[in-house]
Amino acid sequence: MLDLYPVNSLSNINNNTNKPSSPNNKACLIQNSPCSGADFTPLDSFPNVVSQPKDEFEFVTTPYSEGVLFHNQKDLFYCGNILKDPVTSLHRIYCNGQSIKQVIACRHSIFVLTTTGKLIGCRQNEMVVYPEEVNSKKNVDKLVYEIPFDKPIKFASNGGGKHFYVQTEDGLYAIGDDSFGQLGLGYSNIISTPKSNTRVDNKMDGHESESTTFYSKFVKVPIEKVMEMEDHEILKIECGLNHTILLMRNIRTGKKLLVGVGCSYYGQTGLNSTRNRNRLSVLEFNCEHGEIMDVKCNCNGTFVLTPKAIYYCGINDHNIVATNKAYAAVLTEVGLVSSISRSDSFKSIVCGYQHCIVITERNKMFGLGRATTNQFGNGVAKYYNEELDNSEFKEKSVVTIVCGQYSTIFFVTPLIKVIEGKSKLEEDFTKLRKSNNFWDTQIFNANKDYSTKVPSYLLKEKCSQLLKYDKQLAPKSKECLDCIIDFIYFNEFKSATKATTPIDLLEWLTVNHIEDEYIVTMTMNAAISLTQEETVFECIQYIIVNKYPKDAYPLSLYWHHALSFCKQYIVENQFGKIKNSSSFSLLWEKQNILVEIARLNDPKILTEEVIQKVKAPPNISAIIASLFDDSTTSDIKLVLDRTKGFIIYCHKSILNSRCEYFNFQKLGFQAAALKEIDVYDLFKQWKTRDQVSYDDFQNLRTIIQYFYTGSIEITTTNAMGILLIWEALGIADESNIFSTSQDFIARSLRNENVLSIIFTIINRDDCSGTKAKSIKCNYSTLEFECLNYCASKWKSLLSMYKYDILNYLTKEQLLKITSIQNKVLLE
C-alpha cells in the first residue's frame, strides 16, 4: 500500500473547498506488483483528503510516470514519481492564484493550462519547451514558471514529454521532438534510412522515415493544407509516445473525423501504412456503431470509442483486434469476449502507457493491452483482453479512472440515484385543493351559507384561526374564504376577482390580528390593483356600510389609500359622479364619504409592492414534507408488523391524492373512522408475513416518503424491494423509479442473486405454483440483462446450483440462454 497522505500534509488541503466531505467516497488502487493478488486495494486514508464532490477535484491520468495527480481548480496535489524526484507524501503546488483549466502530465513533468489561456510548467522539467534566452534567466527557486506564448491557449496535449501541441483561436502549434514527423509540419528535411523490423509489413513499406529535427519554439502546424478550417473545428488533440491524433468535426454537417501524423511503425496513426507521416492525414474510418465519443492514445496505439464498440490501431498486444498480426494499421473493431447489453453503452476510456480501461454506463469494465504488473487487478501479470471482474464495484459508481504507467486507480462513490418527481407532486397537491374529503375539517364563512373542507394539519400550519368557528372572526364572504384556502395551498390568491374581496380579506386579517408581512402585502396588492375610478366609491361605501374597523391595521392602510385616490383623481374632476350616483341609497352615505375625504390631511396613494422581496411562508410542499411519519398530526397508520414496530404515521388526504392504492373515498363515510391499514398485502406475492424484514419496512417507508417529498433515493440495495412494492401499489411502470430500479438490479447481478431475481420478479409464482396474478409491468429489459449474465457465467452457475437451476428458469429462458451463447437470433 502506498503511503499517499501522511497526517502532516493534510492541514491545508480541505480548506480549498467550502463543500463538506463525504465519508462514502472511496479510492481503490490496483498495485503495481504481480504478487499483490487480484484484489482492488482500498486506499483507506484517501477519503480524508479527496472525499469531495466530483466537481471539486479532478484527477489526471499519468501514463508516462507513476503516482497520483489531481487538482481543485486552484492548486495541484501530487505524490509518487510524477516529477523527477519521487515523493512519498502528498505535495501541493500553488499555481500563482490562477484558475486551472487543464493539467497535462508527461514524463517527470507537469504542465498547467489556466482559464486565461496561459501555460505553466513545473520545476524539474525534463522537456525543453522554454526558449533559450528564457532558460538562462529562469529562477530555479520558483516551483512554477509561465511558458511564454503570445496567444491565449484553448487546449494542450503532450506525448510522453517529447512533443507538445497547443490549440489557439487562430490555429494549431507544436513544439519539441519531430524525429518521426509527429509535429505534422510537413517539412522536407526527413532522412529516409532502410531499417529492418520484424513487426513491419515489408509489402507495405520497406523502410522507415526519420528526422533529426527538434523545435525549441512553438511552430504553427499547417493544418489548413489538409482541410478548410472555416468548415472544421478541433475537438481534441491526443498524443502518443511518437504519434498524434486529432479529433475534428465538420461544422456544416456535424460529422466527426480523425486526422493522424507521426510514427507508424506499428500502424498507430491508422493510415493503413507503417511508414512515418510528417503531414497531417485524414483517416479512412467508417463507424457502424454510432458517433465517435472519444479518442485515446497510449505509447504505440490508438483507441476510438463509440457508444457500442471500441476500435484500435497500433501494436497488437495479445491479439487485441484478432488479426493474428503484430500490428493493426487501420482502425479495427476490438472483439470483446463478453459483449455489452443492448440497454448499456460505453461511457469512457482511459489509457496508461501500455494498458487501457474501458467502462460502460453500468460499470462493466474491460481491460485491453499489457497487464505485466497487474494493472487490471486480476492477479495475472500478462497480456489481457477481456472483461474485468468488477464485483468490488457492483454497488459503486465509478467517478474517475486514473491510469499510471504501471497502475490503475478508481475513484468511486456509492451507487445512488436521487429521482425527483416535483411536477407530479405539485399536480397531485392541486387536486388536493379541489378535494372535499369526508375526514377533513369543515370551515364556514360568517353566515354559514358556504363551507369547504381542508386537512386540519394544513390549517394548523397556515391559518389556525379557522379551526374554530366564530361568526365575528370568520371570513365574511364566500370569495374571501376561497382566497384564504388559495393562500393555504398556493401562497397566492386565485379567487380574488371582485373589488370587495380584498377588503373582506383585510377585515379578516384585522379582526384576527394577523400581521404577517407576506399575506398583508399580497392582500394590499390585490386591493390596490382592483381599486379603479369605477369601483373606489363602492369600496369606501362597502367599508362604511359593513362597519369594518377602518382605523385598525392593516385595513387602515387601504382606507387611507382609497380616500387619497378619491381626493386626487375623482373629486376634483368628477364630483357629479358622487352627487348623482344611484348606488347611494341614503343621503348620509354621500355626506359621510365627503366628510371622510375632507378630513384627509396627508393624501398618499399606495403602489403595489414587489412580493418577492418579502419572505414567503412555507408552501404546501414544504409543509407536507415535514409531516411525514408525524404521529402528532397523523390520521391514519400503515401497519406492516405491529410486534416489530413496523408502523408509518400518515395522512389520508395525502395518500389519497398521491396513490390510487390508498383511495379512501371508496369507503365513503367509513373513511372518517378508519385509523389504520394492514399493508402486508403489498408483500404477500413474494413473502410470507414471517419473512417480512426491517429492510422491507424501510423500502416501504422510502416509497411513502416519496409521496410526501417527491424525492426518492434508489440504491442497488433497495432497488429490488422498491420495484416490487411499486408494482404492488399499482403505479404505472413508465415512471423513472421503475426503470431506475430495474437498471440498478441489473448492475448488481452476481452468481449468488441472479437466479433469485429471475424467480422472484420475472417468474413470480404463488404458493400453489400458479401465477398469482398477471404481471402488468414490463420486465423485458431486466430479463434480457439477467439471461445475458447467465449466458456469460453459465459454467459457474451450473457448478453452484446443479439441477436446482431448473427450479428457477423456464424452458423458454433456458432456450434464450443457449441462443445467446451461440449467437443465434430467435424470431
PDB file of C-alpha atoms in Angstrom, residues 204 243-245 258-264 266-285 302 313-314 328-331:
ATOM      1  CA  MET A 204       3.551  -2.121 -47.375  1.00  0.00           C
ATOM      2  CA  HIS A 243       2.357   9.977 -32.862  1.00  0.00           C
ATOM      3  CA  THR A 244      -0.569  12.411 -32.782  1.00  0.00           C
ATOM      4  CA  ILE A 245      -4.286  12.025 -33.485  1.00  0.00           C
ATOM      5  CA  LEU A 258      -9.844  11.682 -37.340  1.00  0.00           C
ATOM      6  CA  VAL A 259      -6.500  13.073 -38.511  1.00  0.00           C
ATOM      7  CA  GLY A 260      -3.209  11.268 -37.827  1.00  0.00           C
ATOM      8  CA  VAL A 261       0.503  12.040 -38.074  1.00  0.00           C
ATOM      9  CA  GLY A 262       3.830  10.767 -36.758  1.00  0.00           C
ATOM     10  CA  CYS A 263       5.345   7.370 -36.047  1.00  0.00           C
ATOM     11  CA  SER A 264       3.604   4.469 -37.784  1.00  0.00           C
ATOM     12  CA  TYR A 266       3.008  -0.348 -35.729  1.00  0.00           C
ATOM     13  CA  GLY A 267       0.290   1.426 -37.724  1.00  0.00           C
ATOM     14  CA  GLN A 268      -0.692   3.555 -34.727  1.00  0.00           C
ATOM     15  CA  THR A 269      -1.667   6.503 -36.925  1.00  0.00           C
ATOM     16  CA  GLY A 270      -4.392   4.366 -38.544  1.00  0.00           C
ATOM     17  CA  LEU A 271      -3.376   5.429 -42.069  1.00  0.00           C
ATOM     18  CA  ASN A 272      -3.038   1.869 -43.427  1.00  0.00           C
ATOM     19  CA  SER A 273       0.730   2.129 -43.588  1.00  0.00           C
ATOM     20  CA  THR A 274       3.785   1.543 -41.410  1.00  0.00           C
ATOM     21  CA  ARG A 275       5.579   4.498 -42.901  1.00  0.00           C
ATOM     22  CA  ASN A 276       6.010   7.541 -40.707  1.00  0.00           C
ATOM     23  CA  ARG A 277       3.967  10.569 -41.683  1.00  0.00           C
ATOM     24  CA  ASN A 278       5.152  14.150 -41.293  1.00  0.00           C
ATOM     25  CA  ARG A 279       1.968  15.625 -42.774  1.00  0.00           C
ATOM     26  CA  LEU A 280      -1.458  15.515 -41.166  1.00  0.00           C
ATOM     27  CA  SER A 281      -3.641  12.982 -42.987  1.00  0.00           C
ATOM     28  CA  VAL A 282      -7.334  12.111 -42.630  1.00  0.00           C
ATOM     29  CA  LEU A 283      -8.052   8.542 -41.514  1.00  0.00           C
ATOM     30  CA  GLU A 284     -10.465   6.426 -43.500  1.00  0.00           C
ATOM     31  CA  PHE A 285     -12.881   5.332 -40.813  1.00  0.00           C
ATOM     32  CA  THR A 302      -4.775   4.499 -30.756  1.00  0.00           C
ATOM     33  CA  CYS A 313      -4.875   0.508 -34.383  1.00  0.00           C
ATOM     34  CA  GLY A 314      -1.243   0.030 -33.389  1.00  0.00           C
ATOM     35  CA  ALA A 328      -3.087  -3.182 -36.975  1.00  0.00           C
ATOM     36  CA  ALA A 329      -2.507  -0.360 -39.461  1.00  0.00           C
ATOM     37  CA  VAL A 330      -6.181   0.643 -39.721  1.00  0.00           C
ATOM     38  CA  LEU A 331      -8.799   1.168 -37.042  1.00  0.00           C
TER      39      LEU A 331
END
